[in-house]
Coordinates of C-alpha atoms in Angstrom, one line a residue:
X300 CA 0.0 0.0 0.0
X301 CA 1.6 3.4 -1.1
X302 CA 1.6 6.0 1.8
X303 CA -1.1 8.4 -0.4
X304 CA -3.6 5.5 0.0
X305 CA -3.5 5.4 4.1
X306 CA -3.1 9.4 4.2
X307 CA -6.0 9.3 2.1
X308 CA -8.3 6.7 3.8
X309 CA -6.8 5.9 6.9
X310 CA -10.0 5.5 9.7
X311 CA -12.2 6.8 7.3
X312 CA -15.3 4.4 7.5
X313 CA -17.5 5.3 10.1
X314 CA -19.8 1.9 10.8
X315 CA -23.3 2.5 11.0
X316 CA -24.9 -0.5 10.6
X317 CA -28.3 0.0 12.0
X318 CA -29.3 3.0 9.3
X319 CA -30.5 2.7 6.6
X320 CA -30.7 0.9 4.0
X321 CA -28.7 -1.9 5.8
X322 CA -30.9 -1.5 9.1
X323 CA -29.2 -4.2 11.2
X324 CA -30.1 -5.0 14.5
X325 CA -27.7 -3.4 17.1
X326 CA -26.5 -6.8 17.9
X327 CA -25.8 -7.8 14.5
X328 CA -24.0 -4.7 13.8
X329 CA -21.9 -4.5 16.9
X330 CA -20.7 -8.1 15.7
X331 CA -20.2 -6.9 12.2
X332 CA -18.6 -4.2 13.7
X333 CA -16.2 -6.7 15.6
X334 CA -15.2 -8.9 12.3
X335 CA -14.3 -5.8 10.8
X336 CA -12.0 -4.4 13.8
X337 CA -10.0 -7.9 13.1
X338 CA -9.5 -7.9 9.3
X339 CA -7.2 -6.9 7.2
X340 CA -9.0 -3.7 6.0
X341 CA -9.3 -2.5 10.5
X342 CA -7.2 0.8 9.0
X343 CA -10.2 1.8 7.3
X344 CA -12.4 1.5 9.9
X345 CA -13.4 4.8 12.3
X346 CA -16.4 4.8 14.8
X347 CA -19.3 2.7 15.3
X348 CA -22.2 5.3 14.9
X349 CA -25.3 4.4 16.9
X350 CA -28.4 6.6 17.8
X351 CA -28.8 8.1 21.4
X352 CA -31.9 5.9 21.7
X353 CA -30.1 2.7 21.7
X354 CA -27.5 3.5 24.0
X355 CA -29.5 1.6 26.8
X356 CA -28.7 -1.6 24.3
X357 CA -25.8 -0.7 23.6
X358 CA -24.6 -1.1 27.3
X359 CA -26.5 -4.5 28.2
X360 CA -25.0 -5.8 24.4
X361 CA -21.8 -4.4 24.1
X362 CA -19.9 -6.8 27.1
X363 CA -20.4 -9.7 24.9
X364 CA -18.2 -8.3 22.1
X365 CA -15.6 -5.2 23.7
X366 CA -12.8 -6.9 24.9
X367 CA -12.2 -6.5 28.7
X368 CA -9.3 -4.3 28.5
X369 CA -7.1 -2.4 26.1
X370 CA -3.3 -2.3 26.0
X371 CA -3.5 0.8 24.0
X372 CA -5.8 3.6 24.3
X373 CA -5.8 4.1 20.4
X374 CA -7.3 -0.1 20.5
X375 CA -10.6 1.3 22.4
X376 CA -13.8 0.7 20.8
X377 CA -14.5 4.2 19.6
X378 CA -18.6 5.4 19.3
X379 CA -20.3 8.5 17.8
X380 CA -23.5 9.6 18.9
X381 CA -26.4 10.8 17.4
X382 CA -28.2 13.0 19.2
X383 CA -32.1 14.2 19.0
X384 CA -34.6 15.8 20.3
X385 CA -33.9 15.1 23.9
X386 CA -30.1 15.6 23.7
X387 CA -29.1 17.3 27.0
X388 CA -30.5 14.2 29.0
X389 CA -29.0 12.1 26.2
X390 CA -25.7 14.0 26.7
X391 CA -25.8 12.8 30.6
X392 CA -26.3 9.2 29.3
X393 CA -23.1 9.6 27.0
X394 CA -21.1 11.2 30.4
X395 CA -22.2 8.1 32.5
X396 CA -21.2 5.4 29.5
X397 CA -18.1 6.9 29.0
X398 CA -17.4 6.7 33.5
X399 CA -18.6 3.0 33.2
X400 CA -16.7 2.3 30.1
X401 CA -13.0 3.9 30.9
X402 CA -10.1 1.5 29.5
X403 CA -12.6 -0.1 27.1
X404 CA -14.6 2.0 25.2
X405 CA -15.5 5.4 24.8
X406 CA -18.0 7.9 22.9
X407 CA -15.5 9.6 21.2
X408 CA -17.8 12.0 19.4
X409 CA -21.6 13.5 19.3
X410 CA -23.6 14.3 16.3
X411 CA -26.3 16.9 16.2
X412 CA -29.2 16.8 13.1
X413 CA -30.0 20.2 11.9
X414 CA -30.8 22.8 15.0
X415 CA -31.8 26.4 15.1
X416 CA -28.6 28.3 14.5
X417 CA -29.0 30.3 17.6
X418 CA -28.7 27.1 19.2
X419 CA -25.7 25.9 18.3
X420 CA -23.2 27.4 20.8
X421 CA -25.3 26.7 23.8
X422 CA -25.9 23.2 22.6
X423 CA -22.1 22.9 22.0
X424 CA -21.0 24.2 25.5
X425 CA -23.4 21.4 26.7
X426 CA -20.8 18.5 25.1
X427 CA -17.8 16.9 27.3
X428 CA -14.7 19.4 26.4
X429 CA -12.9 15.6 25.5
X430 CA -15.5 14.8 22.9
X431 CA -15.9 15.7 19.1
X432 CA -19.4 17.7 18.1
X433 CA -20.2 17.7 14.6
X434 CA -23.7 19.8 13.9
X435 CA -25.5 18.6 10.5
X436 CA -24.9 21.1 8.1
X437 CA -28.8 21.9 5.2
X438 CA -27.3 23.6 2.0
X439 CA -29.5 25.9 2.4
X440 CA -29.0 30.1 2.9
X441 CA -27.6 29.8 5.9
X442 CA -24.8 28.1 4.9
X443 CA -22.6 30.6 5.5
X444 CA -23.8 31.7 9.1
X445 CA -24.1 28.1 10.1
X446 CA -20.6 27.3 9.6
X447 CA -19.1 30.8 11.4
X448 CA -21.4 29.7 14.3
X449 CA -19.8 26.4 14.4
X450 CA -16.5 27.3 14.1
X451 CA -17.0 30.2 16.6
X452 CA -18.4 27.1 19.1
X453 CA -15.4 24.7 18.4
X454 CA -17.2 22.3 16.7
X455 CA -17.3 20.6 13.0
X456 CA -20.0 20.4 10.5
X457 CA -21.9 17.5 9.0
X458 CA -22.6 17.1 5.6
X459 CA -26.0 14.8 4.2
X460 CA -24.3 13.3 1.0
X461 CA -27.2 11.0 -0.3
X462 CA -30.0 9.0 1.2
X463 CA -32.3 6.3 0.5
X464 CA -35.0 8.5 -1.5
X465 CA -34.8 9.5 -4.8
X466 CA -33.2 13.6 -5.3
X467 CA -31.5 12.9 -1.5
X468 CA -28.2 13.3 -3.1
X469 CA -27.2 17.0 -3.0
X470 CA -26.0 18.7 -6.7
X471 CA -21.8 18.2 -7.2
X472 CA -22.2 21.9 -7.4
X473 CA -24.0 22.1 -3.7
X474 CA -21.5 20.2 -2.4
X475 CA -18.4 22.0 -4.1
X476 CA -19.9 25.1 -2.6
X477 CA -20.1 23.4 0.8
X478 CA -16.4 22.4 0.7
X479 CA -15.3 25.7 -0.5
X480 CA -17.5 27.5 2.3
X481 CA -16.1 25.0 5.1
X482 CA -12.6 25.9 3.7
X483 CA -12.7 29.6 4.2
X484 CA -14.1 29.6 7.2
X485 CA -12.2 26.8 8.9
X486 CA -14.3 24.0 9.8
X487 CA -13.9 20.3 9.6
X488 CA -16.6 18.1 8.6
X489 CA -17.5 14.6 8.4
X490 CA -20.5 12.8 5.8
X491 CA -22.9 11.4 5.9
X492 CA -25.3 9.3 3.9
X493 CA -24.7 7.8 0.1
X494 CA -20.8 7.2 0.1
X495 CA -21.3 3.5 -0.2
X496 CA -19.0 3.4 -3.3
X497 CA -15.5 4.5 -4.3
X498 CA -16.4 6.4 -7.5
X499 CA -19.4 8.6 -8.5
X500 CA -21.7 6.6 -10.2
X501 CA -25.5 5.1 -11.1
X502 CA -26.1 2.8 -8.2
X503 CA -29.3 1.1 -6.6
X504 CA -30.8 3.5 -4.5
X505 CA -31.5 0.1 -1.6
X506 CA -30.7 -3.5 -1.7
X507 CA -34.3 -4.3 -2.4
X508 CA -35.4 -6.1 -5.8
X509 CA -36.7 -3.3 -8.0
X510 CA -35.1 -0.3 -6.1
X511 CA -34.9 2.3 -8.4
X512 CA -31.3 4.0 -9.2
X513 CA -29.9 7.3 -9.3
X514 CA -26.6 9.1 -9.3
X515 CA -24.3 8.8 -6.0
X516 CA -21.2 10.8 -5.2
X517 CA -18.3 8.4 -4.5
X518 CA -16.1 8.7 -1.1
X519 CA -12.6 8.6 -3.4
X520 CA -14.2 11.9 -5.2
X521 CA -15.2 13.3 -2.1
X522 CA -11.4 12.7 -0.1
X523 CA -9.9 14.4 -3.3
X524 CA -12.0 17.2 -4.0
X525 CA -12.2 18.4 -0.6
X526 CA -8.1 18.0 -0.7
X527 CA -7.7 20.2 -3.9
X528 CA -10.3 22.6 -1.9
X529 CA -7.6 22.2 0.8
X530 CA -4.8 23.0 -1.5
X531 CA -6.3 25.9 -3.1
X532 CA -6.8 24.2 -6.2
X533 CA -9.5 26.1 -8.7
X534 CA -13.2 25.6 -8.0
X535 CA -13.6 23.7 -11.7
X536 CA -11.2 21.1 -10.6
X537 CA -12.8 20.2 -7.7
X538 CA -16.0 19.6 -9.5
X539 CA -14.7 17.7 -12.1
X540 CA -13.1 15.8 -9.6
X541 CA -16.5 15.5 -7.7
X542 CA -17.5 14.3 -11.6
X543 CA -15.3 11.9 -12.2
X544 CA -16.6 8.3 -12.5
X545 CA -13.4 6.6 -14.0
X546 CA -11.2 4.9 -11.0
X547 CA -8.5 4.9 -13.2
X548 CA -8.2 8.5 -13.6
X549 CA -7.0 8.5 -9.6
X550 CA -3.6 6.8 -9.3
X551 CA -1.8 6.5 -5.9
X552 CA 1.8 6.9 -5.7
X553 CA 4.6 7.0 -3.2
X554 CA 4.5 11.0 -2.7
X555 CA 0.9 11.6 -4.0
X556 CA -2.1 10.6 -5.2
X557 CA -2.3 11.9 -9.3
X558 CA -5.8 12.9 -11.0
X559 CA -5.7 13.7 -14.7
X560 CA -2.4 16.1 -14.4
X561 CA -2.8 17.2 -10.9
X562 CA -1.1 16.1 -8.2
X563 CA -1.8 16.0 -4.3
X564 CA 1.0 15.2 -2.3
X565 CA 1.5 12.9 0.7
X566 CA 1.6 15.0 3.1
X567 CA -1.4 17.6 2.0
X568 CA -3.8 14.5 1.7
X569 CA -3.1 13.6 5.8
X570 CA -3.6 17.2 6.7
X571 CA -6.6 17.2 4.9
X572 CA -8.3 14.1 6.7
X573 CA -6.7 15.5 10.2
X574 CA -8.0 18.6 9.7
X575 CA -10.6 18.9 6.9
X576 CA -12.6 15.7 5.7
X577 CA -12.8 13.9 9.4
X578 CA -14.8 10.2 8.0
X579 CA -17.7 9.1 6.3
X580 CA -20.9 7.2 7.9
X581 CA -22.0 4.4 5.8
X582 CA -24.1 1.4 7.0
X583 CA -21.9 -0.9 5.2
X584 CA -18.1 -1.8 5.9
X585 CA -17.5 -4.4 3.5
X586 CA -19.3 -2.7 0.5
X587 CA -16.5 0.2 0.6
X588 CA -13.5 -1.8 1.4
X589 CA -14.3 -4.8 -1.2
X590 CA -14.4 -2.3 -3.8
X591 CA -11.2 -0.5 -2.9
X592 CA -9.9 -4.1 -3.5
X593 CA -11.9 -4.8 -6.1
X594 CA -10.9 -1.6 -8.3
X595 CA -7.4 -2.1 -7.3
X596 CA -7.1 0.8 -5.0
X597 CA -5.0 -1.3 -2.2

């Protein structure tokens, strides 16, 4: 595996197996979640997401599969929250797991949905100064706004890539305008919904016989156009590269990752993921790591 390929994807699968259109049980997800923490792809792998509403389950469920202790704090099972409505009690729930938990797991982050955006720096102070809070992010006219008031609380934005309905998928040019907004004013994000391939793409909108299909932005287009937003690279590149649906017009080298003439170096792709394009959620693991293989991507 070059070095471009881990700076580029490194922890960048963030399970969610019990969303949509996967819909596991929490049982059978934490298990798929536990296979995947033990394969050869684990490098890819980030957080297992899980509502606020299970996290009753997840305490009575998860002793059958954490391990009793870590060696190494970067070895602990790592969650992400999501929030709703009731998320200052919820945010009690998460302090409380996190006591019980110490040495073995931990809620390493909390994800908002969409809230007033007078809300947002209240609601942020509310969060554990140790965790991650990522707000979801409409592409709407407060765009702008939004992200100042996120940045000015600390936190990082969320971004809804696709969904399970046909039109969820925001326009390439929504989501170029997101990246370049996010870029100016600072703010990391993570996705969310959609990114269940490598390369942008007609795909099935479910796994159900008969679903109907539509376009879907791929997570390799998303990495490198929000690294050639990053890098200052002109807005028409990072559409095209948003655009492109050829794998083999991405090539991964020893210093860089190379798209039709440009290049991104090593080092400008990790300080993109550290600091830019934090993970994707997808309710699938294997989907997105097969097809790395598949496409010859590792």
């Amino acid at each position: 595996m070059f070095p471009s390929t881990r700076a580029s994807l490194d922890r960048i699968v963030d399970y969610a197996g019990t969303f949509p259109p996967a819909s596991l049980t929490l049982a059978d997800a934490l298990a798929e979640y536990a296979r995947a923490r033990n394969s050869d792809d684990a490098w890819l792998l980030g957080r297992f997401v899980v509502p606020a509403v299970n996290l009753s389950d997840l305490e009575r469920r998860a002793p059958g599969v954490v391990p009793d202790k870590s060696d190494d704090r970067a070895n602990l099972w790592d969650f992400s929250v999501v929030l709703s409505a009731d998320s200052r009690s919820q945010l009690e729930r998460v302090r409380a797991f996190n006591d019980a938990w110490a040495g073995r797991a931990r809620i390493a982050s909390v994800e908002f949905g969409p809230v007033p955006l007078l809300e947002i720096a209240s609601l942020a102070r509310a969060v554990p100064q140790d965790l991650e809070t990522f707000f979801e992010t409409p592409l709407d006219a407060d765009l702008e706004r939004r992200l100042r008031a996120i940045d000015a609380a600390g936190a990082a934005a969320k971004i809804r890539t696709g969904g399970t309905a046909a039109g969820s998928s925001p326009t390439p040019a929504g989501i170029v305008h997101f990246l370049e907004t996010a870029g100016d004013t600072g703010v990391a994000f993570k996705a969310t919904a959609g990114l269940h391939h490598l390369m942008r793409g007609c795909y099935p909108l479910t796994h159900d016989a008969g679903s109907g299909t539509e376009p879907m932005h791929g997570f390799l287009n998303l990495a490198v156009a929000a690294s050639l937003v990053r890098t200052d690279r002109p807005q028409q590149d990072v559409l095209d590269a948003l655009l492109e649906s050829s794998v083999d017009a991405f090539e991964f080298h020893s210093d860089g990752l190379c798209w039709r003439g440009r290049t991104v170096a090593t080092a400008d792709l990790a300080d993109t993921r550290r600091r830019f394009f934090r993970s994707f959620g997808s309710c699938a693991f294997r989907e997105p790591a097969d097809e790395l293989r598949r496409l010859r991507c590792l």
